[in-house]
Short mmCIF file of C-alpha atoms and ligand atoms in Angstrom, two decimals:
data_model
loop_
_atom_site.label_atom_id
_atom_site.label_comp_id
_atom_site.label_asym_id
_atom_site.label_seq_id
_atom_site.Cartn_x
_atom_site.Cartn_y
_atom_site.Cartn_z
CA UNK F 1 -98.79 119.55 -21.74
CA UNK F 2 -95.68 119.26 -19.59
CA UNK F 3 -95.95 115.48 -19.41
CA UNK F 4 -96.36 115.23 -23.19
CA UNK F 5 -93.28 117.41 -23.81
CA UNK F 6 -91.22 115.35 -21.38
CA UNK F 7 -92.36 112.15 -23.08
CA UNK F 8 -91.38 113.52 -26.50
CA UNK F 9 -87.88 114.54 -25.38
CA UNK F 10 -87.36 111.09 -23.88
CA UNK F 11 -88.13 109.59 -27.28
CA UNK F 12 -85.76 112.01 -29.00
CA UNK F 13 -82.58 112.24 -26.95
CA UNK F 14 -80.62 115.46 -27.26
CA UNK F 15 -78.38 115.52 -30.30
CA UNK F 16 -74.71 115.28 -29.50
CA UNK F 17 -72.52 118.20 -30.52
CA UNK F 18 -70.13 117.78 -33.46
CA UNK F 19 -67.73 120.36 -34.81
CA UNK F 20 -68.27 119.37 -38.44
CA UNK F 21 -70.56 117.19 -40.53
CA UNK F 22 -69.88 116.38 -44.19
CA UNK F 23 -73.11 115.13 -45.66
CA UNK F 24 -74.88 114.03 -48.84
CA UNK F 25 -71.98 112.68 -50.91
CA UNK F 26 -71.18 109.15 -51.93
CA UNK F 27 -68.99 108.06 -49.01
CA UNK F 28 -66.20 105.63 -49.88
CA UNK F 29 -65.16 104.48 -46.42
CA UNK F 30 -62.20 102.21 -47.30
CA UNK F 31 -63.02 100.27 -44.15
CA UNK F 32 -62.27 96.52 -44.02
CA UNK F 33 -65.48 95.72 -45.90
CA UNK F 34 -64.85 98.56 -48.39
CA UNK F 35 -68.30 99.87 -47.58
CA UNK F 36 -69.75 102.61 -49.80
CA UNK F 37 -72.69 104.74 -48.58
CA UNK F 38 -74.86 106.25 -51.31
CA UNK F 39 -75.36 108.81 -49.90
CA UNK F 40 -73.59 109.01 -46.57
CA UNK F 41 -72.37 111.46 -43.96
CA UNK F 42 -69.35 111.79 -41.71
CA UNK F 43 -69.57 113.39 -38.26
CA UNK F 44 -66.40 114.92 -36.84
CA UNK F 45 -65.69 116.22 -33.38
CA UNK F 46 -62.41 118.02 -32.92
CA UNK F 47 -59.71 115.99 -34.66
CA UNK F 48 -61.66 112.73 -34.78
CA UNK F 49 -64.32 111.01 -36.83
CA UNK F 50 -67.12 110.20 -34.39
CA UNK F 51 -69.60 108.57 -36.78
CA UNK F 52 -70.15 107.46 -40.38
CA UNK F 53 -73.71 106.67 -41.45
CA UNK F 54 -76.57 107.83 -43.67
CA UNK F 55 -77.33 111.59 -43.79
CA UNK F 56 -80.62 110.99 -41.93
CA UNK F 57 -79.00 109.08 -39.08
CA UNK F 58 -76.18 111.59 -38.70
CA UNK F 59 -78.65 114.53 -38.76
CA UNK F 60 -80.72 112.85 -36.04
CA UNK F 61 -77.73 112.12 -33.83
CA UNK F 62 -75.58 115.24 -34.14
CA UNK F 63 -75.94 118.98 -34.10
CA UNK F 64 -73.00 120.32 -36.08
CA UNK F 65 -71.26 123.65 -35.68
CA UNK F 66 -70.36 123.58 -39.40
CA UNK F 67 -71.98 121.48 -42.13
CA UNK F 68 -70.49 120.83 -45.57
CA UNK F 69 -72.96 119.85 -48.28
CA UNK F 70 -71.20 117.22 -50.42
CA UNK F 71 -74.10 116.30 -52.72
CA UNK F 72 -72.81 115.40 -56.18
CA UNK F 73 -69.38 114.65 -54.73
CA UNK F 74 -67.42 111.65 -53.52
CA UNK F 75 -66.29 111.79 -49.90
CA UNK F 76 -63.28 109.60 -49.19
CA UNK F 77 -60.20 109.31 -46.97
CA UNK F 78 -57.56 111.92 -47.74
CA UNK F 79 -54.85 110.63 -50.06
CA UNK F 80 -51.54 109.51 -48.58
CA UNK F 81 -48.42 110.27 -50.58
CA UNK F 82 -45.87 107.81 -49.16
CA UNK F 83 -42.82 109.20 -50.92
CA UNK F 84 -41.82 112.70 -51.88
CA UNK F 85 -39.24 115.42 -51.39
CA UNK F 86 -41.61 118.36 -50.91
CA UNK F 87 -39.24 121.33 -51.50
CA UNK F 88 -38.12 119.80 -54.82
CA UNK F 89 -41.22 121.38 -56.37
CA UNK F 90 -38.77 124.27 -56.79
CA UNK F 91 -36.87 122.14 -59.37
CA UNK F 92 -40.01 121.18 -61.28
CA UNK F 93 -39.26 121.14 -65.00
CA UNK F 94 -35.70 122.40 -64.49
CA UNK F 95 -34.31 119.51 -66.53
CA UNK F 96 -36.26 116.66 -68.06
CA UNK F 97 -35.71 113.73 -70.39
CA UNK F 98 -32.28 112.76 -69.06
CA UNK F 99 -30.77 109.61 -67.61
CA UNK F 100 -30.79 109.56 -63.80
CA UNK F 101 -27.04 110.19 -63.31
CA UNK F 102 -26.74 113.01 -65.84
CA UNK F 103 -29.90 114.61 -64.46
CA UNK F 104 -28.62 114.36 -60.88
CA UNK F 105 -25.03 115.40 -61.49
CA UNK F 106 -25.53 118.19 -64.03
CA UNK F 107 -28.69 119.74 -62.63
CA UNK F 108 -30.11 118.55 -59.33
CA UNK F 109 -26.95 118.27 -57.18
CA UNK F 110 -25.48 121.62 -58.37
CA UNK F 111 -28.83 123.34 -57.91
CA UNK F 112 -29.20 121.84 -54.42
CA UNK F 113 -25.64 122.79 -53.43
CA UNK F 114 -26.28 126.42 -54.33
CA UNK F 115 -29.90 126.88 -53.31
CA UNK F 116 -30.98 124.62 -50.42
CA UNK F 117 -31.41 126.64 -47.22
CA UNK F 118 -34.04 126.94 -44.47
CA UNK F 119 -35.73 129.70 -46.47
CA UNK F 120 -35.64 127.59 -49.66
CA UNK F 121 -37.28 124.57 -48.01
CA UNK F 122 -39.93 126.74 -46.35
CA UNK F 123 -40.89 128.39 -49.66
CA UNK F 124 -40.81 125.03 -51.46
CA UNK F 125 -42.82 123.26 -48.77
CA UNK F 126 -45.52 125.97 -48.85
CA UNK F 127 -45.81 125.51 -52.62
CA UNK F 128 -45.93 121.72 -52.24
CA UNK F 129 -48.53 122.03 -49.46
CA UNK F 130 -50.66 124.27 -51.68
CA UNK F 131 -50.50 121.71 -54.48
CA UNK F 132 -51.26 118.82 -52.09
CA UNK F 133 -54.22 120.52 -50.40
CA UNK F 134 -55.63 121.47 -53.81
CA UNK F 135 -55.30 117.89 -55.10
CA UNK F 136 -56.56 115.99 -52.05
CA UNK F 137 -53.39 114.78 -50.34
CA UNK F 138 -53.73 114.95 -46.56
CA UNK F 139 -50.58 113.06 -45.45
CA UNK F 140 -47.17 112.93 -47.09
CA UNK F 141 -43.93 111.12 -46.27
CA UNK F 142 -40.91 113.28 -46.96
CA UNK F 143 -37.13 112.92 -47.17
CA UNK F 144 -35.12 116.13 -47.41
CA UNK F 145 -32.86 118.62 -45.62
CA UNK F 146 -33.73 121.16 -42.89
CA UNK F 147 -36.67 118.93 -42.07
CA UNK F 148 -37.55 121.04 -38.99
CA UNK F 149 -38.34 123.97 -41.31
CA UNK F 150 -40.36 121.63 -43.54
CA UNK F 151 -42.20 120.50 -40.39
CA UNK F 152 -43.11 124.04 -39.36
CA UNK F 153 -44.34 124.93 -42.87
CA UNK F 154 -46.32 121.66 -43.01
CA UNK F 155 -47.92 122.28 -39.62
CA UNK F 156 -48.80 125.86 -40.55
CA UNK F 157 -50.48 124.62 -43.74
CA UNK F 158 -52.40 122.08 -41.63
CA UNK F 159 -51.15 118.95 -43.42
CA UNK F 160 -50.03 115.71 -41.78
CA UNK F 161 -46.42 114.78 -42.48
CA UNK F 162 -44.10 111.86 -41.82
CA UNK F 163 -40.93 113.86 -42.21
CA UNK F 164 -37.56 112.18 -42.51
CA UNK F 165 -34.35 114.13 -41.97
CA UNK F 166 -31.98 112.91 -44.71
CA UNK F 167 -28.71 111.24 -43.76
CA UNK F 168 -26.21 111.06 -46.63
CA UNK F 169 -22.46 110.39 -46.90
CA UNK F 170 -21.40 113.54 -48.77
CA UNK F 171 -21.62 117.11 -47.39
CA UNK F 172 -25.05 118.68 -47.89
CA UNK F 173 -26.60 122.02 -46.97
CA UNK F 174 -27.61 121.05 -43.44
CA UNK F 175 -24.85 118.57 -42.49
CA UNK F 176 -21.22 118.07 -43.46
CA UNK F 177 -21.11 114.42 -42.34
CA UNK F 178 -23.60 111.60 -41.62
CA UNK F 179 -22.84 112.03 -37.89
CA UNK F 180 -23.89 115.67 -38.11
CA UNK F 181 -27.04 114.64 -39.98
CA UNK F 182 -27.85 112.09 -37.27
CA UNK F 183 -27.39 114.70 -34.55
CA UNK F 184 -29.73 117.01 -36.46
CA UNK F 185 -32.24 114.20 -36.85
CA UNK F 186 -32.17 113.51 -33.10
CA UNK F 187 -32.81 117.17 -32.25
CA UNK F 188 -35.64 117.19 -34.80
CA UNK F 189 -37.21 114.03 -33.33
CA UNK F 190 -37.10 115.45 -29.80
CA UNK F 191 -38.73 118.68 -30.92
CA UNK F 192 -41.61 117.11 -32.87
CA UNK F 193 -42.32 113.66 -31.47
CA UNK F 194 -45.43 114.75 -29.56
CA UNK F 195 -46.88 116.85 -32.38
CA UNK F 196 -50.44 116.09 -33.49
CA UNK F 197 -49.62 116.50 -37.21
CA UNK F 198 -45.91 115.81 -37.58
CA UNK F 199 -44.31 112.38 -37.25
CA UNK F 200 -40.54 112.92 -37.25
CA UNK F 201 -38.49 110.22 -38.96
CA UNK F 202 -34.93 109.26 -39.89
CA UNK F 203 -34.21 109.03 -43.61
CA UNK F 204 -30.88 107.43 -44.58
CA UNK F 205 -30.78 108.17 -48.32
CA UNK F 206 -29.97 104.70 -49.71
CA UNK F 207 -27.61 101.75 -49.31
CA UNK F 208 -25.33 103.18 -52.03
CA UNK F 209 -25.14 106.74 -50.64
CA UNK F 210 -24.10 105.72 -47.10
CA UNK F 211 -21.58 103.40 -45.49
CA UNK F 212 -22.69 100.51 -43.32
CA UNK F 213 -21.98 102.23 -39.99
CA UNK F 214 -24.11 105.24 -40.89
CA UNK F 215 -26.94 103.00 -42.13
CA UNK F 216 -26.83 101.02 -38.87
CA UNK F 217 -26.65 104.22 -36.79
CA UNK F 218 -29.69 105.61 -38.64
CA UNK F 219 -31.67 102.46 -37.84
CA UNK F 220 -30.53 102.58 -34.19
CA UNK F 221 -31.64 106.21 -33.86
CA UNK F 222 -35.09 105.41 -35.27
CA UNK F 223 -35.45 102.44 -32.88
CA UNK F 224 -34.28 104.50 -29.88
CA UNK F 225 -37.21 106.91 -30.33
CA UNK F 226 -39.61 104.46 -32.04
CA UNK F 227 -39.97 106.70 -35.10
CA UNK F 228 -40.19 105.65 -38.77
CA UNK F 229 -37.09 104.82 -40.80
CA UNK F 230 -37.31 105.72 -44.50
CA UNK F 231 -34.91 104.69 -47.27
CA UNK F 232 -34.75 104.50 -51.08
CA UNK F 233 -34.49 100.81 -52.00
CA UNK F 234 -33.62 99.07 -55.28
CA UNK F 235 -34.79 102.02 -57.39
CA UNK F 236 -32.58 101.20 -60.37
CA UNK F 237 -30.86 98.17 -61.82
CA UNK F 238 -27.54 99.97 -61.17
CA UNK F 239 -28.17 99.98 -57.44
CA UNK F 240 -28.54 96.19 -57.46
CA UNK F 241 -25.34 95.89 -59.51
CA UNK F 242 -23.41 98.04 -57.00
CA UNK F 243 -24.81 96.04 -54.09
CA UNK F 244 -23.95 92.68 -55.63
CA UNK F 245 -20.41 93.82 -56.51
CA UNK F 246 -19.66 95.40 -53.14
CA UNK F 247 -21.63 93.19 -50.76
CA UNK F 248 -22.43 90.07 -52.74
CA UNK F 249 -26.10 90.57 -51.89
CA UNK F 250 -29.20 92.39 -53.11
CA UNK F 251 -29.79 95.81 -51.48
CA UNK F 252 -32.59 94.35 -49.30
CA UNK F 253 -30.44 91.37 -48.21
CA UNK F 254 -27.41 93.58 -47.53
CA UNK F 255 -29.50 95.84 -45.27
CA UNK F 256 -30.93 92.75 -43.55
CA UNK F 257 -27.40 91.46 -42.85
CA UNK F 258 -26.88 94.09 -40.15
CA UNK F 259 -30.42 94.35 -38.80
CA UNK F 260 -31.60 97.44 -40.65
CA UNK F 261 -35.20 96.35 -41.28
CA UNK F 262 -37.98 96.61 -38.71
CA UNK F 263 -41.73 97.21 -38.43
CA UNK F 264 -41.63 100.98 -38.85
CA UNK F 265 -39.41 101.01 -41.95
CA UNK F 266 -40.56 102.29 -45.31
CA UNK F 267 -38.74 101.36 -48.52
CA UNK F 268 -39.30 103.73 -51.43
CA UNK F 269 -39.47 102.28 -54.97
CA UNK F 270 -38.52 98.61 -54.52
CA UNK F 271 -38.41 98.20 -58.30
CA UNK F 272 -35.57 95.69 -58.69
CA UNK F 273 -36.30 93.10 -56.01
CA UNK F 274 -36.14 89.31 -56.09
CA UNK F 275 -38.87 87.02 -54.77
CA UNK F 276 -36.64 86.39 -51.73
CA UNK F 277 -36.40 90.17 -51.15
CA UNK F 278 -40.21 90.42 -51.21
CA UNK F 279 -40.54 87.68 -48.60
CA UNK F 280 -37.85 89.32 -46.49
CA UNK F 281 -39.70 92.67 -46.59
CA UNK F 282 -42.93 90.90 -45.65
CA UNK F 283 -41.25 89.04 -42.76
CA UNK F 284 -39.83 92.30 -41.40
CA UNK F 285 -43.18 94.12 -41.86
CA UNK F 286 -41.53 96.73 -44.09
CA UNK F 287 -43.86 99.06 -45.97
CA UNK F 288 -43.15 99.73 -49.64
CA UNK F 289 -43.86 102.98 -51.51
CA UNK F 290 -44.63 102.46 -55.20
CA UNK F 291 -43.82 105.47 -57.42
CA UNK F 292 -45.04 104.61 -60.92
CA UNK F 293 -44.68 108.04 -62.54
CA UNK F 294 -41.13 108.68 -61.34
CA UNK F 295 -40.12 105.12 -62.26
CA UNK F 296 -41.48 105.61 -65.78
CA UNK F 297 -40.05 109.09 -66.34
CA UNK F 298 -36.55 108.07 -65.27
CA UNK F 299 -37.00 104.72 -67.07
CA UNK F 300 -36.11 102.93 -63.82
CA UNK F 301 -38.49 100.01 -64.39
CA UNK F 302 -41.79 98.63 -63.15
CA UNK F 303 -42.05 97.48 -59.54
CA UNK F 304 -43.56 93.98 -59.10
CA UNK F 305 -46.75 95.37 -57.58
CA UNK F 306 -48.81 92.21 -58.00
CA UNK F 307 -46.13 90.16 -56.25
CA UNK F 308 -46.02 92.59 -53.34
CA UNK F 309 -49.80 92.45 -53.01
CA UNK F 310 -49.87 88.65 -53.26
CA UNK F 311 -47.18 88.41 -50.55
CA UNK F 312 -49.11 90.79 -48.28
CA UNK F 313 -46.46 93.52 -48.20
CA UNK F 314 -48.10 96.81 -47.12
CA UNK F 315 -48.04 98.87 -50.30
CA UNK F 316 -48.52 102.62 -50.57
CA UNK F 317 -48.35 105.01 -53.48
CA UNK F 318 -46.00 107.95 -53.94
CA UNK F 319 -45.26 110.70 -56.43
CA UNK F 320 -41.55 111.08 -55.58
CA UNK F 321 -40.17 114.62 -55.79
CA UNK F 322 -41.71 116.94 -58.37
CA UNK F 323 -38.38 117.13 -60.21
CA UNK F 324 -38.98 113.59 -61.47
CA UNK F 325 -42.74 113.43 -61.95
CA UNK F 326 -43.46 116.51 -62.34
CA UNK F 327 -46.38 117.00 -59.97
CA UNK F 328 -47.78 115.84 -56.65
CA UNK F 329 -51.25 114.82 -57.91
CA UNK F 330 -52.06 111.45 -56.33
CA UNK F 331 -54.96 110.91 -58.74
CA UNK F 332 -52.37 110.79 -61.52
CA UNK F 333 -50.31 108.36 -59.43
CA UNK F 334 -53.35 106.08 -58.98
CA UNK F 335 -54.10 106.05 -62.70
CA UNK F 336 -50.49 105.42 -63.66
CA UNK F 337 -50.14 102.67 -61.03
CA UNK F 338 -53.04 100.86 -62.67
CA UNK F 339 -51.77 101.42 -66.22
CA UNK F 340 -48.13 100.52 -65.52
CA UNK F 341 -49.04 97.26 -63.78
CA UNK F 342 -51.25 96.25 -66.71
CA UNK F 343 -48.58 97.08 -69.27
CA UNK F 344 -45.72 95.49 -67.33
CA UNK F 345 -47.56 92.22 -66.72
CA UNK F 346 -49.53 92.32 -69.99
CA UNK F 347 -52.54 91.56 -67.82
CA UNK F 348 -55.46 94.03 -67.91
CA UNK F 349 -56.78 92.66 -64.61
CA UNK F 350 -53.60 93.74 -62.76
CA UNK F 351 -54.17 96.60 -60.25
CA UNK F 352 -57.89 97.14 -60.73
CA UNK F 353 -59.32 100.53 -59.70
CA UNK F 354 -60.09 99.38 -56.15
CA UNK F 355 -56.47 98.25 -55.66
CA UNK F 356 -55.20 101.66 -56.82
CA UNK F 357 -57.54 103.47 -54.38
CA UNK F 358 -56.41 101.07 -51.63
CA UNK F 359 -52.75 101.93 -52.25
CA UNK F 360 -53.48 105.67 -52.08
CA UNK F 361 -55.43 105.38 -48.80
CA UNK F 362 -55.43 102.45 -46.35
CA UNK F 363 -52.46 100.77 -48.06
CA UNK F 364 -50.32 103.88 -47.62
CA UNK F 365 -51.48 104.21 -44.02
CA UNK F 366 -50.47 100.59 -43.36
CA UNK F 367 -47.11 101.04 -45.12
CA UNK F 368 -46.46 103.96 -42.77
CA UNK F 369 -47.70 101.92 -39.76
CA UNK F 370 -50.40 104.57 -39.21
CA UNK F 371 -53.45 102.51 -40.15
CA UNK F 372 -54.91 102.74 -36.65
CA UNK F 373 -55.18 106.53 -37.13
CA UNK F 374 -55.67 107.28 -40.85
CA UNK F 375 -56.41 105.68 -44.25
CA UNK F 376 -60.16 105.02 -43.89
CA UNK F 377 -63.30 106.79 -42.75
CA UNK F 378 -64.12 105.02 -39.50
CA UNK F 379 -65.14 106.04 -36.02
CA UNK F 380 -62.21 107.00 -33.75
CA UNK F 381 -59.78 107.63 -36.60
CA UNK F 382 -58.44 111.09 -37.30
CA UNK F 383 -60.69 113.20 -39.52
CA UNK F 384 -58.57 113.32 -42.70
CA UNK F 385 -60.95 113.37 -45.66
CA UNK F 386 -61.66 114.96 -49.01
CA UNK F 387 -64.73 115.70 -51.12
CA UNK F 388 -64.29 115.31 -54.87
CA UNK F 389 -66.56 116.76 -57.53
CA UNK F 390 -68.00 114.29 -60.06
CA UNK F 391 -69.76 116.80 -62.31
CA UNK F 392 -67.21 117.31 -65.12
CA UNK F 393 -68.03 116.21 -68.66
CA UNK F 394 -65.27 113.61 -68.46
CA UNK F 395 -66.93 112.17 -65.33
CA UNK F 396 -70.36 111.84 -66.95
CA UNK F 397 -72.12 109.45 -66.66
CA UNK F 398 -70.99 107.72 -63.49
CA UNK F 399 -71.79 104.04 -63.06
CA UNK F 400 -68.96 103.23 -60.66
CA UNK F 401 -67.47 105.78 -58.25
CA UNK F 402 -64.22 103.86 -57.64
CA UNK F 403 -63.59 103.48 -61.37
CA UNK F 404 -64.06 107.24 -61.84
CA UNK F 405 -61.63 108.13 -59.06
CA UNK F 406 -58.84 106.21 -60.79
CA UNK F 407 -59.56 106.54 -64.49
CA UNK F 408 -61.04 110.03 -65.08
CA UNK F 409 -60.60 112.16 -61.96
CA UNK F 410 -57.86 114.77 -61.50
CA UNK F 411 -56.55 116.56 -58.47
CA UNK F 412 -58.32 119.72 -59.65
CA UNK F 413 -61.66 117.98 -59.06
CA UNK F 414 -61.08 118.02 -55.29
CA UNK F 415 -63.42 120.58 -53.72
CA UNK F 416 -62.77 120.20 -50.01
CA UNK F 417 -59.78 118.99 -47.98
CA UNK F 418 -59.97 118.30 -44.24
CA UNK F 419 -57.03 117.23 -42.03
CA UNK F 420 -57.28 116.41 -38.32
CA UNK F 421 -60.81 117.81 -38.37
CA UNK F 422 -59.68 121.18 -39.70
CA UNK F 423 -60.99 122.42 -43.05
CA UNK F 424 -57.95 123.42 -45.14
CA UNK F 425 -59.94 124.04 -48.34
CA UNK F 426 -63.69 124.35 -48.86
CA UNK F 427 -65.16 124.65 -52.36
CA UNK F 428 -61.62 125.40 -53.65
CA UNK F 429 -61.25 128.29 -51.17
CA UNK F 430 -58.06 127.85 -49.13
CA UNK F 431 -58.15 128.56 -45.42
CA UNK F 432 -54.53 128.12 -44.30
CA UNK F 433 -52.47 129.36 -47.25
CA UNK F 434 -52.72 132.44 -49.42
CA UNK F 435 -52.43 131.15 -52.96
CA UNK F 436 -51.06 134.35 -54.53
CA UNK F 437 -48.42 134.87 -51.84
CA UNK F 438 -47.18 131.25 -52.02
CA UNK F 439 -46.91 131.27 -55.81
CA UNK F 440 -45.26 134.71 -55.94
CA UNK F 441 -42.62 133.62 -53.40
CA UNK F 442 -41.88 130.46 -55.40
CA UNK F 443 -41.57 132.41 -58.66
CA UNK F 444 -39.21 134.86 -57.00
CA UNK F 445 -37.04 132.03 -55.66
CA UNK F 446 -36.95 130.32 -59.06
CA UNK F 447 -34.62 133.08 -60.38
CA UNK F 448 -31.99 131.88 -57.87
CA UNK F 449 -32.47 128.26 -58.98
CA UNK F 450 -31.98 129.21 -62.63
CA UNK F 451 -28.85 131.17 -61.74
CA UNK F 452 -27.44 128.11 -59.94
CA UNK F 453 -27.54 125.82 -62.96
CA UNK F 454 -26.35 128.32 -65.56
ZN1 ZN A 501 -37.10 109.77 -53.80
#
C-alpha cells in the first residue's frame, strides 16, 4: 500500500501554489506569435504571470488560492491608454463642438485656473480610475498638475500609471514658472521611482507652450533619472505653422535640433508629421500615441498610422483627456482607430482588427518602453489582464474573437480587471473603489467647475 502511494505521488508531482488562476475563457495572449487559446488559462503568483496554457494543464500544475471562471469570456492583456489627462474627466461635456483655441481659452483654461488643486485632481483621478477599471484599462499615461496626488489616487485604486508632471511656460496651479515645475517633477520622481505601480515621468507640454531652455531642461531631468519624457507633438496644423515660422523646422525636427528625443520619449498625437519626421522618430526610438477620437472631435486631422506602422515606430492608442473625447473607453478608441484609418486612406484594409488590438496592448507597452513587463499574457510579465463578456446580442454569433473586440465590444462588457495580480473588479463588483462615493464626490465638485466658467 505504502509503496503504491509513493509511486503514485512520484507520477503526480505536488501542484505548485498560485495566488490566482483565470480559466476557461478564450485567451488572446498578444505574444509574438499572437497565439489564441480556445479555451485557455492564466496562472498568477503574486504580481506575476507564471504560466499560460490550457485549463487542464494549468489545473494539473497549480493549486490556486482564488480561481476566476472566465467561460464565455475573452481573457486578454489589460488595455494601455498611452495618452490622457485623468482629472479632466471633471470637465467632461463642459463645452463641446468648438474650435481648439476657443474651447481652450473660453472654457478649459479659465476652469483650470479656478478649480485645479490637489483635492480636485484626487477626486478627478478617482473618477477616471473608476471609469478605466470598469472599461478594462490597466495602465494609463498621464500629463497633468499635482501629479503626486494623481499618483497616490492611482495607487490606491490599484491601477498602473506612467504619470508625467506637466511643465508649461505660463503660471499654472502647481507651478508659477517652468523651473518650479521642474523642481516639482524632480521631487515627484524621487518619491515614486521605486513604486511597483507608478512610473514617474516628466511631461513638457509641447514645443509651442515652452521655450527651448525649458524643453531641454525637461529632457535632461528625464535622462538624469532614466524616466519617461512625454510631450504633445504636431497635434494640429497650426503647431507646424508656428514651428516653421519660429524655427524654420517641423516640431519633430526642431526638438531634434537640441537633442530632445531619446528611447524613453513618448509623443502624443503626431498627426501633422512629414515622412522625414517619421524616420526621425523611428531612429530615436520614440513611441507615438495615436488619439483618433480626440483628433476627430477637435477636427485636428488623421495621423498617418499606416506610415508609422510601416516604418516600425512603436504605436500606442490613447483617449486624450475626457474633455475632448468624452470618455476613457479604450474599446471605443480601438474601433475609431480602425475606422479613421480606413476613411483617411480610403482603404478598408487599413488598420485591421488585429492591428487595433495590438495598438491597445503590446504596441502601447512598446511605445512606453514597458514591453518587457506588460502588453501581453506571457510568463514572467506582470499580471495585468481583463476578462470580457461576449454574451450580448450585439456580440452574437462570434466567429472571430479579435474582430468582436474591435467592432462590437464596449467597455461595459468588461467583467473582470486585474492589475499586478490584484483583482480590482470581479464580475463588475469593484474591490478598490466605492462607486457611489466616487461619483457623489465628482458630482459635488462639478458645482465648483460650473461656477468657474459662468
Ligand atoms: Zn493631450
